Amino acid sequence: RSLLTRPDRYHKVKPVAANISLIVIVIAPLPEPAPTLIDRYLVACADAEIPALLVLNKCDLLLGNDDPRLKLLDEYKALGYECMLTQADSDFAELKQRLDNETVAFVGQSGVGKSTMINAIVPDAAQKTNIISENSALGQHTTTSTRLIRFGENGALIDSPGIREFGLWHLDHAKIDHGFPEISAFIGHCQYRNCTHTHEKQCAIKQAVDKHEVLARRLDSYLRLVDEITEAQQKN
Ligand code: GDP
Ligand code: ZN
């Protein structure tokens, strides 16, 4: 149904995992969510044609109904992404139910609660993998192979160092556009064909931001990713 690939060190594309049906992007009030990282994950999900579920964990740490992290989640909901609130002391019951019958991979910053979540959903995962000792700060991983662990009636978890680096691989322009559907809707409508969507007056995307049809934050993210690939291409 789907294939996740990544470049190896010789710049050849290597398959990492097949048939992932859902990618769970985990964020939390702490560590503070990095919206650009979420956008980057969403680009990679769109590229692999895998649906994403955005989970805000550690809801017990939220500061009431006006918490900015809830607002952030609502923004993604409004863009059409599936979202869920979780916290460890609810035993992740709703998430568990949602994930049965899915082949899932978890992504997200270190410390957001992925291992806690996985241990609740797949109680013997700890024995089967070294996923808890993930050491992303140093870019080192204790597991080097990809594993598939079954849970529930018909669920499976794919754990792989390749997936933990997911979203950090090389992107190209078309892929980025694909991951920002609300922005790509306006591409081609700017005055200049080579519009950079930064300073041009007759820029359809900037006008959409002014009309609150596109979030300024999403346009920033988009431009940051485009800059990154432009830089990478100049180096090659
Ligand atoms: P990972 O790095 O994403 O795998 O995160 P961990 O699962 O190791 O969790 C990091 C810390 O957050 C641990 O101390 C957990 O006990 C804690 N944690 C996980 N879920 C929750 C939650 O819902 N609420 C709170 N307050 N802490 C949590
Ligand atoms: Zn433009």
PDB file of C-alpha atoms and ligand atoms in Angstrom:
ATOM      1  CA  ARG A   1       0.000   0.000   0.000  1.00  0.00           C
ATOM      2  CA  SER A   2       2.861   2.387   0.684  1.00  0.00           C
ATOM      3  CA  LEU A   3       6.618   2.420   0.646  1.00  0.00           C
ATOM      4  CA  LEU A   4       8.893   4.531   2.798  1.00  0.00           C
ATOM      5  CA  THR A   5      12.311   5.063   1.309  1.00  0.00           C
ATOM      6  CA  ARG A   6      15.364   7.048   2.192  1.00  0.00           C
ATOM      7  CA  PRO A   7      18.659   7.789   0.530  1.00  0.00           C
ATOM      8  CA  ASP A   8      21.605   5.677   1.674  1.00  0.00           C
ATOM      9  CA  ARG A   9      25.035   7.189   2.083  1.00  0.00           C
ATOM     10  CA  TYR A  10      25.723   6.662  -1.610  1.00  0.00           C
ATOM     11  CA  HIS A  11      22.607   8.703  -2.489  1.00  0.00           C
ATOM     12  CA  LYS A  12      20.761   5.634  -3.700  1.00  0.00           C
ATOM     13  CA  VAL A  13      17.161   5.273  -2.602  1.00  0.00           C
ATOM     14  CA  LYS A  14      16.687   2.448  -0.119  1.00  0.00           C
ATOM     15  CA  PRO A  15      13.348   0.970   0.958  1.00  0.00           C
ATOM     16  CA  VAL A  16      12.788   1.218   4.713  1.00  0.00           C
ATOM     17  CA  ALA A  17       9.262  -0.039   5.369  1.00  0.00           C
ATOM     18  CA  ALA A  18       6.279  -1.093   3.305  1.00  0.00           C
ATOM     19  CA  ASN A  19       2.554  -0.939   4.018  1.00  0.00           C
ATOM     20  CA  ILE A  20       2.569   1.561   6.828  1.00  0.00           C
ATOM     21  CA  SER A  21      -1.055   2.679   6.927  1.00  0.00           C
ATOM     22  CA  LEU A  22      -0.764   5.493   9.475  1.00  0.00           C
ATOM     23  CA  ILE A  23       1.996   7.701  10.827  1.00  0.00           C
ATOM     24  CA  VAL A  24       1.429   8.985  14.342  1.00  0.00           C
ATOM     25  CA  ILE A  25       3.089  12.365  14.807  1.00  0.00           C
ATOM     26  CA  VAL A  26       3.405  12.953  18.543  1.00  0.00           C
ATOM     27  CA  ILE A  27       3.724  16.419  20.082  1.00  0.00           C
ATOM     28  CA  ALA A  28       3.374  17.567  23.699  1.00  0.00           C
ATOM     29  CA  PRO A  29       3.296  20.775  25.750  1.00  0.00           C
ATOM     30  CA  LEU A  30       6.802  19.825  26.809  1.00  0.00           C
ATOM     31  CA  PRO A  31       9.169  19.747  24.944  1.00  0.00           C
ATOM     32  CA  GLU A  32       7.555  22.772  23.293  1.00  0.00           C
ATOM     33  CA  PRO A  33       6.237  21.773  19.832  1.00  0.00           C
ATOM     34  CA  ALA A  34       8.210  22.947  16.817  1.00  0.00           C
ATOM     35  CA  PRO A  35       5.566  23.678  14.174  1.00  0.00           C
ATOM     36  CA  THR A  36       8.138  23.578  11.381  1.00  0.00           C
ATOM     37  CA  LEU A  37       9.034  20.044  12.389  1.00  0.00           C
ATOM     38  CA  ILE A  38       5.353  19.053  12.283  1.00  0.00           C
ATOM     39  CA  ASP A  39       5.098  20.587   8.801  1.00  0.00           C
ATOM     40  CA  ARG A  40       8.183  18.690   7.741  1.00  0.00           C
ATOM     41  CA  TYR A  41       6.686  15.406   8.925  1.00  0.00           C
ATOM     42  CA  LEU A  42       3.465  16.216   7.084  1.00  0.00           C
ATOM     43  CA  VAL A  43       5.430  16.822   3.875  1.00  0.00           C
ATOM     44  CA  ALA A  44       7.092  13.439   4.239  1.00  0.00           C
ATOM     45  CA  CYS A  45       3.723  11.755   4.954  1.00  0.00           C
ATOM     46  CA  ALA A  46       2.148  13.371   1.903  1.00  0.00           C
ATOM     47  CA  ASP A  47       5.110  12.306  -0.202  1.00  0.00           C
ATOM     48  CA  ALA A  48       4.776   8.696   0.941  1.00  0.00           C
ATOM     49  CA  GLU A  49       0.978   8.938   0.599  1.00  0.00           C
ATOM     50  CA  ILE A  50       0.517   7.791   4.175  1.00  0.00           C
ATOM     51  CA  PRO A  51      -2.188   9.424   6.325  1.00  0.00           C
ATOM     52  CA  ALA A  52      -0.997  11.195   9.451  1.00  0.00           C
ATOM     53  CA  LEU A  53      -2.557  11.301  12.895  1.00  0.00           C
ATOM     54  CA  LEU A  54      -1.379  14.276  14.924  1.00  0.00           C
ATOM     55  CA  VAL A  55      -1.451  13.463  18.638  1.00  0.00           C
ATOM     56  CA  LEU A  56      -1.054  16.052  21.372  1.00  0.00           C
ATOM     57  CA  ASN A  57       0.144  14.032  24.362  1.00  0.00           C
ATOM     58  CA  LYS A  58       0.644  15.070  28.008  1.00  0.00           C
ATOM     59  CA  CYS A  59      -2.683  16.906  28.030  1.00  0.00           C
ATOM     60  CA  ASP A  60      -2.465  16.930  31.826  1.00  0.00           C
ATOM     61  CA  LEU A  61       0.186  19.642  31.366  1.00  0.00           C
ATOM     62  CA  LEU A  62      -2.062  21.957  29.345  1.00  0.00           C
ATOM     63  CA  LEU A  63      -2.916  25.329  30.861  1.00  0.00           C
ATOM     64  CA  GLY A  64      -6.689  25.287  30.449  1.00  0.00           C
ATOM     65  CA  ASN A  65      -8.832  25.673  27.356  1.00  0.00           C
ATOM     66  CA  ASP A  66      -6.868  28.614  25.951  1.00  0.00           C
ATOM     67  CA  ASP A  67      -3.591  26.782  25.858  1.00  0.00           C
ATOM     68  CA  PRO A  68      -1.685  27.767  22.682  1.00  0.00           C
ATOM     69  CA  ARG A  69      -0.879  24.114  22.039  1.00  0.00           C
ATOM     70  CA  LEU A  70      -4.607  23.393  21.690  1.00  0.00           C
ATOM     71  CA  LYS A  71      -4.831  26.261  19.232  1.00  0.00           C
ATOM     72  CA  LEU A  72      -1.952  24.772  17.269  1.00  0.00           C
ATOM     73  CA  LEU A  73      -3.766  21.433  17.088  1.00  0.00           C
ATOM     74  CA  ASP A  74      -6.958  23.201  15.980  1.00  0.00           C
ATOM     75  CA  GLU A  75      -5.044  24.828  13.133  1.00  0.00           C
ATOM     76  CA  TYR A  76      -4.053  21.417  11.822  1.00  0.00           C
ATOM     77  CA  LYS A  77      -7.593  20.139  12.317  1.00  0.00           C
ATOM     78  CA  ALA A  78      -8.835  23.043  10.195  1.00  0.00           C
ATOM     79  CA  LEU A  79      -6.336  22.045   7.487  1.00  0.00           C
ATOM     80  CA  GLY A  80      -7.982  18.621   7.426  1.00  0.00           C
ATOM     81  CA  TYR A  81      -5.532  16.563   9.455  1.00  0.00           C
ATOM     82  CA  GLU A  82      -6.812  14.006  11.942  1.00  0.00           C
ATOM     83  CA  CYS A  83      -5.941  15.051  15.500  1.00  0.00           C
ATOM     84  CA  MET A  84      -6.258  13.503  18.950  1.00  0.00           C
ATOM     85  CA  LEU A  85      -5.529  14.496  22.559  1.00  0.00           C
ATOM     86  CA  THR A  86      -3.916  11.930  24.838  1.00  0.00           C
ATOM     87  CA  GLN A  87      -2.336  11.612  28.248  1.00  0.00           C
ATOM     88  CA  ALA A  88      -0.567   8.722  29.925  1.00  0.00           C
ATOM     89  CA  ASP A  89      -2.946   8.479  32.884  1.00  0.00           C
ATOM     90  CA  SER A  90      -5.833   7.651  30.545  1.00  0.00           C
ATOM     91  CA  ASP A  91      -3.805   4.641  29.440  1.00  0.00           C
ATOM     92  CA  PHE A  92      -4.122   5.854  25.814  1.00  0.00           C
ATOM     93  CA  ALA A  93      -7.420   3.941  25.485  1.00  0.00           C
ATOM     94  CA  GLU A  94      -8.799   6.039  22.613  1.00  0.00           C
ATOM     95  CA  LEU A  95      -5.516   5.904  20.707  1.00  0.00           C
ATOM     96  CA  LYS A  96      -5.276   2.156  21.233  1.00  0.00           C
ATOM     97  CA  GLN A  97      -8.707   1.735  19.719  1.00  0.00           C
ATOM     98  CA  ARG A  98      -7.890   3.998  16.785  1.00  0.00           C
ATOM     99  CA  LEU A  99      -4.688   2.117  15.986  1.00  0.00           C
ATOM    100  CA  ASP A 100      -6.059  -1.401  15.947  1.00  0.00           C
ATOM    101  CA  ASN A 101      -6.064  -2.682  12.355  1.00  0.00           C
ATOM    102  CA  GLU A 102      -3.408  -0.140  11.404  1.00  0.00           C
ATOM    103  CA  THR A 103       0.270  -0.646  10.652  1.00  0.00           C
ATOM    104  CA  VAL A 104       1.737   2.340  12.431  1.00  0.00           C
ATOM    105  CA  ALA A 105       4.981   4.189  12.902  1.00  0.00           C
ATOM    106  CA  PHE A 106       5.493   6.825  15.598  1.00  0.00           C
ATOM    107  CA  VAL A 107       7.489   9.964  14.970  1.00  0.00           C
ATOM    108  CA  GLY A 108       8.154  13.071  17.047  1.00  0.00           C
ATOM    109  CA  GLN A 109      10.709  14.896  19.155  1.00  0.00           C
ATOM    110  CA  SER A 110      12.464  13.045  21.931  1.00  0.00           C
ATOM    111  CA  GLY A 111      10.595  13.355  25.252  1.00  0.00           C
ATOM    112  CA  VAL A 112       7.055  13.790  23.904  1.00  0.00           C
ATOM    113  CA  GLY A 113       6.033  10.356  25.207  1.00  0.00           C
ATOM    114  CA  LYS A 114       6.391   7.971  22.264  1.00  0.00           C
ATOM    115  CA  SER A 115       7.930   5.154  24.308  1.00  0.00           C
ATOM    116  CA  THR A 116       5.341   5.557  27.063  1.00  0.00           C
ATOM    117  CA  MET A 117       2.628   5.382  24.428  1.00  0.00           C
ATOM    118  CA  ILE A 118       4.132   2.406  22.650  1.00  0.00           C
ATOM    119  CA  ASN A 119       4.577   0.503  25.921  1.00  0.00           C
ATOM    120  CA  ALA A 120       0.905   1.060  26.756  1.00  0.00           C
ATOM    121  CA  ILE A 121      -0.294  -0.029  23.327  1.00  0.00           C
ATOM    122  CA  VAL A 122       2.234  -2.801  22.735  1.00  0.00           C
ATOM    123  CA  PRO A 123       3.006  -3.988  26.287  1.00  0.00           C
ATOM    124  CA  ASP A 124       5.843  -6.302  25.299  1.00  0.00           C
ATOM    125  CA  ALA A 125       7.472  -3.920  22.825  1.00  0.00           C
ATOM    126  CA  ALA A 126      10.199  -3.064  25.326  1.00  0.00           C
ATOM    127  CA  GLN A 127      11.364  -6.662  25.378  1.00  0.00           C
ATOM    128  CA  LYS A 128      11.204  -6.912  21.641  1.00  0.00           C
ATOM    129  CA  THR A 129      13.069  -3.764  20.715  1.00  0.00           C
ATOM    130  CA  ASN A 130      15.400  -1.205  22.115  1.00  0.00           C
ATOM    131  CA  ILE A 131      13.049   1.586  21.218  1.00  0.00           C
ATOM    132  CA  ILE A 132      13.212   3.093  24.729  1.00  0.00           C
ATOM    133  CA  SER A 133      16.909   3.659  24.528  1.00  0.00           C
ATOM    134  CA  GLU A 134      16.586   5.822  21.473  1.00  0.00           C
ATOM    135  CA  ASN A 135      19.337   8.382  21.632  1.00  0.00           C
ATOM    136  CA  SER A 136      18.399  10.874  19.004  1.00  0.00           C
ATOM    137  CA  ALA A 137      20.306  13.741  20.620  1.00  0.00           C
ATOM    138  CA  LEU A 138      23.566  12.162  19.539  1.00  0.00           C
ATOM    139  CA  GLY A 139      22.179  10.828  16.306  1.00  0.00           C
ATOM    140  CA  GLN A 140      22.920   7.335  17.521  1.00  0.00           C
ATOM    141  CA  HIS A 141      20.487   4.489  17.573  1.00  0.00           C
ATOM    142  CA  THR A 142      20.701   1.267  19.489  1.00  0.00           C
ATOM    143  CA  THR A 143      18.568  -0.641  17.012  1.00  0.00           C
ATOM    144  CA  THR A 144      19.877  -0.849  13.522  1.00  0.00           C
ATOM    145  CA  SER A 145      17.292  -3.111  11.976  1.00  0.00           C
ATOM    146  CA  THR A 146      13.651  -2.510  11.183  1.00  0.00           C
ATOM    147  CA  ARG A 147      11.186  -4.519  13.251  1.00  0.00           C
ATOM    148  CA  LEU A 148       7.504  -5.235  13.027  1.00  0.00           C
ATOM    149  CA  ILE A 149       5.652  -5.879  16.293  1.00  0.00           C
ATOM    150  CA  ARG A 150       2.036  -7.018  16.300  1.00  0.00           C
ATOM    151  CA  PHE A 151      -0.529  -5.777  18.802  1.00  0.00           C
ATOM    152  CA  GLY A 152      -4.295  -5.918  19.440  1.00  0.00           C
ATOM    153  CA  GLU A 153      -6.518  -7.764  16.984  1.00  0.00           C
ATOM    154  CA  ASN A 154      -4.798  -6.757  13.803  1.00  0.00           C
ATOM    155  CA  GLY A 155      -2.435  -3.873  14.547  1.00  0.00           C
ATOM    156  CA  ALA A 156       1.286  -3.673  13.944  1.00  0.00           C
ATOM    157  CA  LEU A 157       4.019  -1.256  14.881  1.00  0.00           C
ATOM    158  CA  ILE A 158       7.016  -0.724  12.650  1.00  0.00           C
ATOM    159  CA  ASP A 159      10.089   0.498  14.443  1.00  0.00           C
ATOM    160  CA  SER A 160      13.102   1.495  12.445  1.00  0.00           C
ATOM    161  CA  PRO A 161      15.985   3.912  12.734  1.00  0.00           C
ATOM    162  CA  GLY A 162      15.104   4.984   9.191  1.00  0.00           C
ATOM    163  CA  ILE A 163      11.676   6.028  10.361  1.00  0.00           C
ATOM    164  CA  ARG A 164      12.975   7.929  13.350  1.00  0.00           C
ATOM    165  CA  GLU A 165      14.938  10.049  10.907  1.00  0.00           C
ATOM    166  CA  PHE A 166      11.792  10.296   8.827  1.00  0.00           C
ATOM    167  CA  GLY A 167      11.170  13.732   7.437  1.00  0.00           C
ATOM    168  CA  LEU A 168      14.807  14.734   7.672  1.00  0.00           C
ATOM    169  CA  TRP A 169      15.684  13.410   4.247  1.00  0.00           C
ATOM    170  CA  HIS A 170      16.188  15.174   1.047  1.00  0.00           C
ATOM    171  CA  LEU A 171      13.088  16.884  -0.310  1.00  0.00           C
ATOM    172  CA  ASP A 172      12.332  18.471  -3.623  1.00  0.00           C
ATOM    173  CA  HIS A 173      10.090  21.349  -4.569  1.00  0.00           C
ATOM    174  CA  ALA A 174       7.163  19.279  -5.819  1.00  0.00           C
ATOM    175  CA  LYS A 175       7.176  17.229  -2.627  1.00  0.00           C
ATOM    176  CA  ILE A 176       7.064  20.339  -0.491  1.00  0.00           C
ATOM    177  CA  ASP A 177       4.143  21.748  -2.489  1.00  0.00           C
ATOM    178  CA  HIS A 178       2.339  18.444  -2.013  1.00  0.00           C
ATOM    179  CA  GLY A 179       2.686  18.757   1.760  1.00  0.00           C
ATOM    180  CA  PHE A 180       1.161  22.248   1.882  1.00  0.00           C
ATOM    181  CA  PRO A 181      -2.134  21.771   0.035  1.00  0.00           C
ATOM    182  CA  GLU A 182      -3.618  25.087   1.213  1.00  0.00           C
ATOM    183  CA  ILE A 183      -0.556  26.927  -0.184  1.00  0.00           C
ATOM    184  CA  SER A 184      -0.167  24.973  -3.408  1.00  0.00           C
ATOM    185  CA  ALA A 185      -3.771  25.919  -4.238  1.00  0.00           C
ATOM    186  CA  PHE A 186      -2.451  29.444  -4.882  1.00  0.00           C
ATOM    187  CA  ILE A 187       0.731  28.528  -6.745  1.00  0.00           C
ATOM    188  CA  GLY A 188       0.600  29.758 -10.313  1.00  0.00           C
ATOM    189  CA  HIS A 189      -1.708  32.626  -9.378  1.00  0.00           C
ATOM    190  CA  CYS A 190       1.025  35.128  -8.516  1.00  0.00           C
ATOM    191  CA  GLN A 191       1.857  38.017 -10.868  1.00  0.00           C
ATOM    192  CA  TYR A 192       5.321  36.707 -11.648  1.00  0.00           C
ATOM    193  CA  ARG A 193       5.906  33.110 -12.631  1.00  0.00           C
ATOM    194  CA  ASN A 194       9.124  33.055 -10.636  1.00  0.00           C
ATOM    195  CA  CYS A 195       7.507  34.687  -7.578  1.00  0.00           C
ATOM    196  CA  THR A 196       9.427  33.923  -4.402  1.00  0.00           C
ATOM    197  CA  HIS A 197       6.353  34.639  -2.239  1.00  0.00           C
ATOM    198  CA  THR A 198       8.453  36.886  -0.013  1.00  0.00           C
ATOM    199  CA  HIS A 199       8.460  40.558  -1.080  1.00  0.00           C
ATOM    200  CA  GLU A 200       6.338  40.653  -4.272  1.00  0.00           C
ATOM    201  CA  LYS A 201       3.264  42.891  -4.011  1.00  0.00           C
ATOM    202  CA  GLN A 202       1.043  40.839  -6.306  1.00  0.00           C
ATOM    203  CA  CYS A 203       1.781  37.528  -4.659  1.00  0.00           C
ATOM    204  CA  ALA A 204      -1.337  35.358  -4.472  1.00  0.00           C
ATOM    205  CA  ILE A 205      -0.046  33.461  -1.443  1.00  0.00           C
ATOM    206  CA  LYS A 206       0.819  36.579   0.542  1.00  0.00           C
ATOM    207  CA  GLN A 207      -2.586  37.992  -0.334  1.00  0.00           C
ATOM    208  CA  ALA A 208      -4.133  34.771   0.953  1.00  0.00           C
ATOM    209  CA  VAL A 209      -2.202  35.261   4.206  1.00  0.00           C
ATOM    210  CA  ASP A 210      -3.579  38.816   4.469  1.00  0.00           C
ATOM    211  CA  LYS A 211      -7.079  37.439   4.005  1.00  0.00           C
ATOM    212  CA  HIS A 212      -6.420  34.781   6.674  1.00  0.00           C
ATOM    213  CA  GLU A 213      -6.885  32.011   4.134  1.00  0.00           C
ATOM    214  CA  VAL A 214      -3.333  30.788   4.717  1.00  0.00           C
ATOM    215  CA  LEU A 215      -1.523  30.894   8.059  1.00  0.00           C
ATOM    216  CA  ALA A 216       1.565  33.130   8.060  1.00  0.00           C
ATOM    217  CA  ARG A 217       3.308  30.454  10.099  1.00  0.00           C
ATOM    218  CA  ARG A 218       2.653  27.821   7.430  1.00  0.00           C
ATOM    219  CA  LEU A 219       3.984  30.107   4.693  1.00  0.00           C
ATOM    220  CA  ASP A 220       7.138  30.682   6.811  1.00  0.00           C
ATOM    221  CA  SER A 221       7.572  26.939   7.183  1.00  0.00           C
ATOM    222  CA  TYR A 222       7.040  26.417   3.478  1.00  0.00           C
ATOM    223  CA  LEU A 223       9.603  29.071   2.550  1.00  0.00           C
ATOM    224  CA  ARG A 224      12.080  27.684   5.045  1.00  0.00           C
ATOM    225  CA  LEU A 225      11.856  24.223   3.494  1.00  0.00           C
ATOM    226  CA  VAL A 226      12.143  25.654  -0.019  1.00  0.00           C
ATOM    227  CA  ASP A 227      15.249  27.610   1.075  1.00  0.00           C
ATOM    228  CA  GLU A 228      16.736  24.463   2.465  1.00  0.00           C
ATOM    229  CA  ILE A 229      16.402  22.527  -0.788  1.00  0.00           C
ATOM    230  CA  THR A 230      17.672  25.477  -2.813  1.00  0.00           C
ATOM    231  CA  GLU A 231      20.766  25.589  -0.615  1.00  0.00           C
ATOM    232  CA  ALA A 232      21.239  21.826  -0.886  1.00  0.00           C
ATOM    233  CA  GLN A 233      20.969  21.988  -4.670  1.00  0.00           C
ATOM    234  CA  GLN A 234      23.569  24.767  -4.851  1.00  0.00           C
ATOM    235  CA  LYS A 235      26.001  22.648  -2.831  1.00  0.00           C
ATOM    236  CA  ASN A 236      25.630  19.652  -5.178  1.00  0.00           C
TER     237      ASN A 236
HETATM  238  P1  GDP B   1       9.937   9.641  23.956  1.00  0.00           P
HETATM  239  O1  GDP B   1      11.317  10.196  24.009  1.00  0.00           O
HETATM  240  O2  GDP B   1       9.096  10.355  22.946  1.00  0.00           O
HETATM  241  O3  GDP B   1       9.897   8.175  23.768  1.00  0.00           O
HETATM  242  O4  GDP B   1       9.263  10.001  25.392  1.00  0.00           O
HETATM  243  P2  GDP B   1       9.085   9.071  26.685  1.00  0.00           P
HETATM  244  O5  GDP B   1       8.001   8.061  26.467  1.00  0.00           O
HETATM  245  O6  GDP B   1      10.407   8.566  27.104  1.00  0.00           O
HETATM  246  O7  GDP B   1       8.506  10.143  27.725  1.00  0.00           O
HETATM  247  C1  GDP B   1       9.266  11.227  28.201  1.00  0.00           C
HETATM  248  C2  GDP B   1       8.769  11.589  29.598  1.00  0.00           C
HETATM  249  O8  GDP B   1       7.424  12.085  29.529  1.00  0.00           O
HETATM  250  C3  GDP B   1       8.734  10.403  30.541  1.00  0.00           C
HETATM  251  O9  GDP B   1       9.221  10.838  31.810  1.00  0.00           O
HETATM  252  C4  GDP B   1       7.261  10.040  30.629  1.00  0.00           C
HETATM  253  O10 GDP B   1       6.929   9.456  31.859  1.00  0.00           O
HETATM  254  C5  GDP B   1       6.613  11.385  30.464  1.00  0.00           C
HETATM  255  N1  GDP B   1       5.223  11.282  29.910  1.00  0.00           N
HETATM  256  C6  GDP B   1       4.766  10.492  28.920  1.00  0.00           C
HETATM  257  N2  GDP B   1       3.449  10.690  28.704  1.00  0.00           N
HETATM  258  C7  GDP B   1       3.062  11.653  29.570  1.00  0.00           C
HETATM  259  C8  GDP B   1       1.809  12.315  29.852  1.00  0.00           C
HETATM  260  O11 GDP B   1       0.764  12.074  29.228  1.00  0.00           O
HETATM  261  N3  GDP B   1       1.832  13.271  30.812  1.00  0.00           N
HETATM  262  C9  GDP B   1       2.957  13.595  31.515  1.00  0.00           C
HETATM  263  N4  GDP B   1       2.870  14.553  32.437  1.00  0.00           N
HETATM  264  N5  GDP B   1       4.140  12.996  31.286  1.00  0.00           N
HETATM  265  C10 GDP B   1       4.196  12.035  30.356  1.00  0.00           C
HETATM  266 ZN    ZN B   2       3.891  34.519  -4.841  1.00  0.00          ZN
END
